[in-house]
Amino acid sequence: NGAYPHINNTPAAEANGLTAFESTGFSVGTNNWVNANSATYIAWAWAAPSTSVNTSKSIDGTSTYYSVDAGFEMIKYSGTGSAGQLGHNLGRVPTFVVVKNQTIAQNWAVYHMSIGNSYKFRLDDDRAKYDWNEWDNSDHGTDYISLGDVSGVNSSGNDYIAYIWADVPGFSKFGKYVGTNDSQGKFIDCGFRPQLLILRNNDGGP
């Protein structure tokens, strides 16, 4: 279905920064988020070669890329305005979900298994977790994610992209820990050496 345009880390709607995905890499346009003069960038990429859309649930994806082995799927869908389930293909219960409204300016909605289905984060600000209806206060399943009827994830007539991850032993892990403010630090056992680490304070702050 062509390249997914770049979406920046603000509430802004979709911006055309990535111009093409190819077999050996990707192309960028002139947008400063991805290609400012003399700026240095880091890109993280997941191989997601499968494209069969799971249309067995109440909310249909229009296109998808996924890898069961990597535990990652990216689904494009149109909101319905009614709470329901969006089908995925991972065969595992998702542990981390990020959804972005492509149509209008809207904060990135984030689900993490450690805070449960009644809460969300905003990816683009430093608010603590808070109670909202993005996930319909319902668990995700091995072939679906639950979506509420709010504009952050499921407004009628709006287009969205959902990024979905599930734990893969030895490859990826999502969890939580309690800080100690100890000078010796805190050791978190992932079972492997991470190449990408994302940390977020549940109680507010970056």
CSV table of C-alpha atoms in Angstrom, one decimal:
chain,number,residue,atom,x,y,z
A,1,ASN,CA,0.0,0.0,0.0
A,2,GLY,CA,3.0,2.3,-0.3
A,3,ALA,CA,5.0,4.0,2.4
A,4,TYR,CA,3.5,5.1,5.6
A,5,PRO,CA,4.3,8.8,5.9
A,6,HIS,CA,6.3,10.0,8.9
A,7,ILE,CA,4.4,11.0,12.0
A,8,ASN,CA,6.4,13.3,14.4
A,9,ASN,CA,6.5,13.1,18.2
A,10,THR,CA,3.9,15.8,18.7
A,11,PRO,CA,0.1,15.8,18.7
A,12,ALA,CA,0.2,17.1,15.1
A,13,ALA,CA,-1.5,15.1,12.3
A,14,GLU,CA,0.5,13.2,9.7
A,15,ALA,CA,3.5,14.8,8.1
A,16,ASN,CA,5.2,13.6,4.9
A,17,GLY,CA,8.7,13.0,6.1
A,18,LEU,CA,9.5,9.4,4.9
A,19,THR,CA,8.9,9.2,1.2
A,20,ALA,CA,9.4,5.4,0.5
A,21,PHE,CA,10.2,2.1,2.1
A,22,GLU,CA,12.4,-0.1,-0.1
A,23,SER,CA,13.9,-3.6,0.2
A,24,THR,CA,17.2,-2.3,1.6
A,25,GLY,CA,16.2,0.8,3.4
A,26,PHE,CA,14.0,3.9,3.3
A,27,SER,CA,14.0,7.4,1.7
A,28,VAL,CA,13.4,10.7,3.4
A,29,GLY,CA,12.1,14.0,2.2
A,30,THR,CA,13.1,17.5,3.3
A,31,ASN,CA,11.1,17.6,6.5
A,32,ASN,CA,13.2,18.8,9.4
A,33,TRP,CA,12.0,16.0,11.6
A,34,VAL,CA,13.9,13.5,9.5
A,35,ASN,CA,16.4,15.5,7.3
A,36,ALA,CA,17.5,18.9,8.7
A,37,ASN,CA,20.7,20.2,7.3
A,38,SER,CA,23.8,18.9,9.3
A,39,ALA,CA,21.6,17.2,11.9
A,40,THR,CA,22.4,13.6,13.0
A,41,TYR,CA,19.6,11.0,13.2
A,42,ILE,CA,19.1,7.4,14.6
A,43,ALA,CA,16.6,5.1,13.0
A,44,TRP,CA,15.1,1.9,14.5
A,45,ALA,CA,13.5,-0.5,12.1
A,46,TRP,CA,11.6,-3.8,12.4
A,47,ALA,CA,11.4,-6.3,9.5
A,48,ALA,CA,7.6,-6.9,9.0
A,49,PRO,CA,7.2,-8.7,5.7
A,50,SER,CA,3.7,-10.2,6.2
A,51,THR,CA,0.7,-8.3,5.0
A,52,SER,CA,-2.5,-10.4,5.6
A,53,VAL,CA,-5.1,-8.2,7.4
A,54,ASN,CA,-7.0,-9.8,10.2
A,55,THR,CA,-10.6,-8.8,9.5
A,56,SER,CA,-12.3,-11.2,11.9
A,57,LYS,CA,-13.1,-8.5,14.5
A,58,SER,CA,-15.5,-5.5,14.7
A,59,ILE,CA,-12.9,-3.0,13.5
A,60,ASP,CA,-11.1,-3.8,10.3
A,61,GLY,CA,-7.6,-2.8,9.5
A,62,THR,CA,-7.1,-1.5,5.9
A,63,SER,CA,-3.5,-2.6,5.7
A,64,THR,CA,-0.8,-4.2,7.9
A,65,TYR,CA,2.8,-5.2,8.1
A,66,TYR,CA,3.9,-7.7,10.7
A,67,SER,CA,6.4,-10.3,11.9
A,68,VAL,CA,5.3,-13.0,14.3
A,69,ASP,CA,8.9,-13.9,15.0
A,70,ALA,CA,9.7,-10.2,16.0
A,71,GLY,CA,6.4,-9.8,17.9
A,72,PHE,CA,5.6,-6.6,16.0
A,73,GLU,CA,2.7,-5.4,13.9
A,74,MET,CA,1.8,-2.0,12.3
A,75,ILE,CA,-1.9,-1.7,11.4
A,76,LYS,CA,-3.6,1.1,9.5
A,77,TYR,CA,-7.3,1.4,10.2
A,78,SER,CA,-10.3,3.8,10.1
A,79,GLY,CA,-12.1,4.7,13.3
A,80,THR,CA,-15.7,3.6,13.7
A,81,GLY,CA,-16.8,5.8,16.7
A,82,SER,CA,-17.9,2.7,18.6
A,83,ALA,CA,-15.9,0.6,21.0
A,84,GLY,CA,-14.7,-2.7,19.6
A,85,GLN,CA,-11.8,-4.9,18.7
A,86,LEU,CA,-9.1,-4.4,16.1
A,87,GLY,CA,-7.7,-7.7,14.8
A,88,HIS,CA,-4.0,-8.4,14.8
A,89,ASN,CA,-1.8,-11.4,13.7
A,90,LEU,CA,0.8,-11.9,16.4
A,91,GLY,CA,-0.8,-14.9,18.2
A,92,ARG,CA,0.3,-13.4,21.6
A,93,VAL,CA,-1.4,-10.9,23.9
A,94,PRO,CA,0.2,-7.5,23.2
A,95,THR,CA,2.3,-6.0,26.0
A,96,PHE,CA,2.9,-2.5,24.4
A,97,VAL,CA,0.6,-0.6,22.0
A,98,VAL,CA,1.0,2.9,20.5
A,99,VAL,CA,-1.8,4.5,18.5
A,100,LYS,CA,-1.6,7.7,16.5
A,101,ASN,CA,-4.4,9.6,14.8
A,102,GLN,CA,-3.3,10.5,11.3
A,103,THR,CA,-6.2,12.8,10.4
A,104,ILE,CA,-6.2,15.4,13.2
A,105,ALA,CA,-3.9,16.7,15.9
A,106,GLN,CA,-4.2,14.2,18.7
A,107,ASN,CA,-1.8,12.9,21.4
A,108,TRP,CA,-0.1,9.5,20.9
A,109,ALA,CA,-2.0,7.0,23.0
A,110,VAL,CA,0.2,4.4,24.8
A,111,TYR,CA,-0.8,1.1,26.4
A,112,HIS,CA,1.7,-0.8,28.6
A,113,MET,CA,0.9,-4.1,30.2
A,114,SER,CA,2.2,-2.9,33.6
A,115,ILE,CA,-0.4,-0.1,33.9
A,116,GLY,CA,-3.4,-2.1,32.7
A,117,ASN,CA,-6.3,-1.5,30.3
A,118,SER,CA,-7.9,1.4,32.3
A,119,TYR,CA,-4.9,3.7,31.9
A,120,LYS,CA,-2.8,5.2,29.2
A,121,PHE,CA,0.3,7.4,28.7
A,122,ARG,CA,0.8,10.1,26.2
A,123,LEU,CA,3.9,9.4,24.3
A,124,ASP,CA,4.5,13.1,23.5
A,125,ASP,CA,4.2,14.7,27.0
A,126,ASP,CA,5.3,14.0,30.6
A,127,ARG,CA,2.0,13.4,32.3
A,128,ALA,CA,1.6,10.5,34.7
A,129,LYS,CA,-0.5,7.6,33.7
A,130,TYR,CA,-4.2,8.5,33.8
A,131,ASP,CA,-7.6,6.8,33.5
A,132,TRP,CA,-9.1,7.2,30.1
A,133,ASN,CA,-11.2,5.0,27.7
A,134,GLU,CA,-8.7,4.4,24.9
A,135,TRP,CA,-8.7,0.6,25.6
A,136,ASP,CA,-12.4,0.3,26.6
A,137,ASN,CA,-11.2,-0.9,30.0
A,138,SER,CA,-10.9,-4.3,28.3
A,139,ASP,CA,-8.0,-6.7,28.0
A,140,HIS,CA,-6.3,-7.2,24.7
A,141,GLY,CA,-6.2,-10.7,23.2
A,142,THR,CA,-4.0,-13.0,21.2
A,143,ASP,CA,-5.7,-11.8,18.0
A,144,TYR,CA,-7.1,-8.3,18.8
A,145,ILE,CA,-6.6,-5.1,20.7
A,146,SER,CA,-9.5,-3.4,22.5
A,147,LEU,CA,-10.4,0.1,21.5
A,148,GLY,CA,-12.8,2.6,23.1
A,149,ASP,CA,-14.9,5.2,21.4
A,150,VAL,CA,-12.6,8.2,22.0
A,151,SER,CA,-10.8,10.3,19.4
A,152,GLY,CA,-7.4,9.3,20.4
A,153,VAL,CA,-7.9,5.8,19.0
A,154,ASN,CA,-11.3,5.4,17.3
A,155,SER,CA,-13.1,8.5,16.1
A,156,SER,CA,-15.5,7.9,13.1
A,157,GLY,CA,-14.0,9.1,9.9
A,158,ASN,CA,-10.4,9.4,11.3
A,159,ASP,CA,-7.5,7.3,10.1
A,160,TYR,CA,-5.1,5.7,12.6
A,161,ILE,CA,-1.9,3.6,12.8
A,162,ALA,CA,-1.5,1.2,15.6
A,163,TYR,CA,2.0,-0.1,16.5
A,164,ILE,CA,1.7,-3.3,18.5
A,165,TRP,CA,4.4,-5.3,20.3
A,166,ALA,CA,4.3,-8.6,22.2
A,167,ASP,CA,7.1,-10.1,24.3
A,168,VAL,CA,9.4,-12.5,22.4
A,169,PRO,CA,11.8,-14.4,24.8
A,170,GLY,CA,15.4,-13.6,24.1
A,171,PHE,CA,14.4,-10.8,21.7
A,172,SER,CA,12.1,-8.2,23.4
A,173,LYS,CA,10.7,-7.6,26.9
A,174,PHE,CA,8.3,-5.1,28.4
A,175,GLY,CA,8.0,-4.7,32.2
A,176,LYS,CA,8.2,-2.4,35.1
A,177,TYR,CA,10.5,-1.7,38.1
A,178,VAL,CA,10.5,0.5,41.2
A,179,GLY,CA,13.3,3.1,41.4
A,180,THR,CA,15.5,3.3,44.5
A,181,ASN,CA,17.6,6.4,44.0
A,182,ASP,CA,20.5,4.2,44.9
A,183,SER,CA,24.0,5.2,43.7
A,184,GLN,CA,24.6,1.5,42.8
A,185,GLY,CA,21.7,1.7,40.4
A,186,LYS,CA,19.0,-0.9,39.6
A,187,PHE,CA,19.6,-4.1,37.7
A,188,ILE,CA,16.8,-5.2,35.4
A,189,ASP,CA,17.2,-8.7,34.0
A,190,CYS,CA,15.9,-8.9,30.4
A,191,GLY,CA,17.5,-12.2,29.6
A,192,PHE,CA,19.4,-10.7,26.7
A,193,ARG,CA,21.5,-7.6,25.9
A,194,PRO,CA,19.2,-4.8,24.7
A,195,GLN,CA,19.9,-2.7,21.6
A,196,LEU,CA,17.0,-0.3,22.2
A,197,LEU,CA,15.9,0.8,25.7
A,198,ILE,CA,12.8,3.0,26.4
A,199,LEU,CA,12.1,4.1,29.9
A,200,ARG,CA,9.0,6.0,31.2
A,201,ASN,CA,8.1,7.3,34.6
A,202,ASN,CA,4.6,6.0,35.6
A,203,ASP,CA,4.2,8.8,38.1
A,204,GLY,CA,5.0,11.7,35.7
A,205,GLY,CA,8.1,13.2,34.3
A,206,PRO,CA,10.0,12.1,31.2
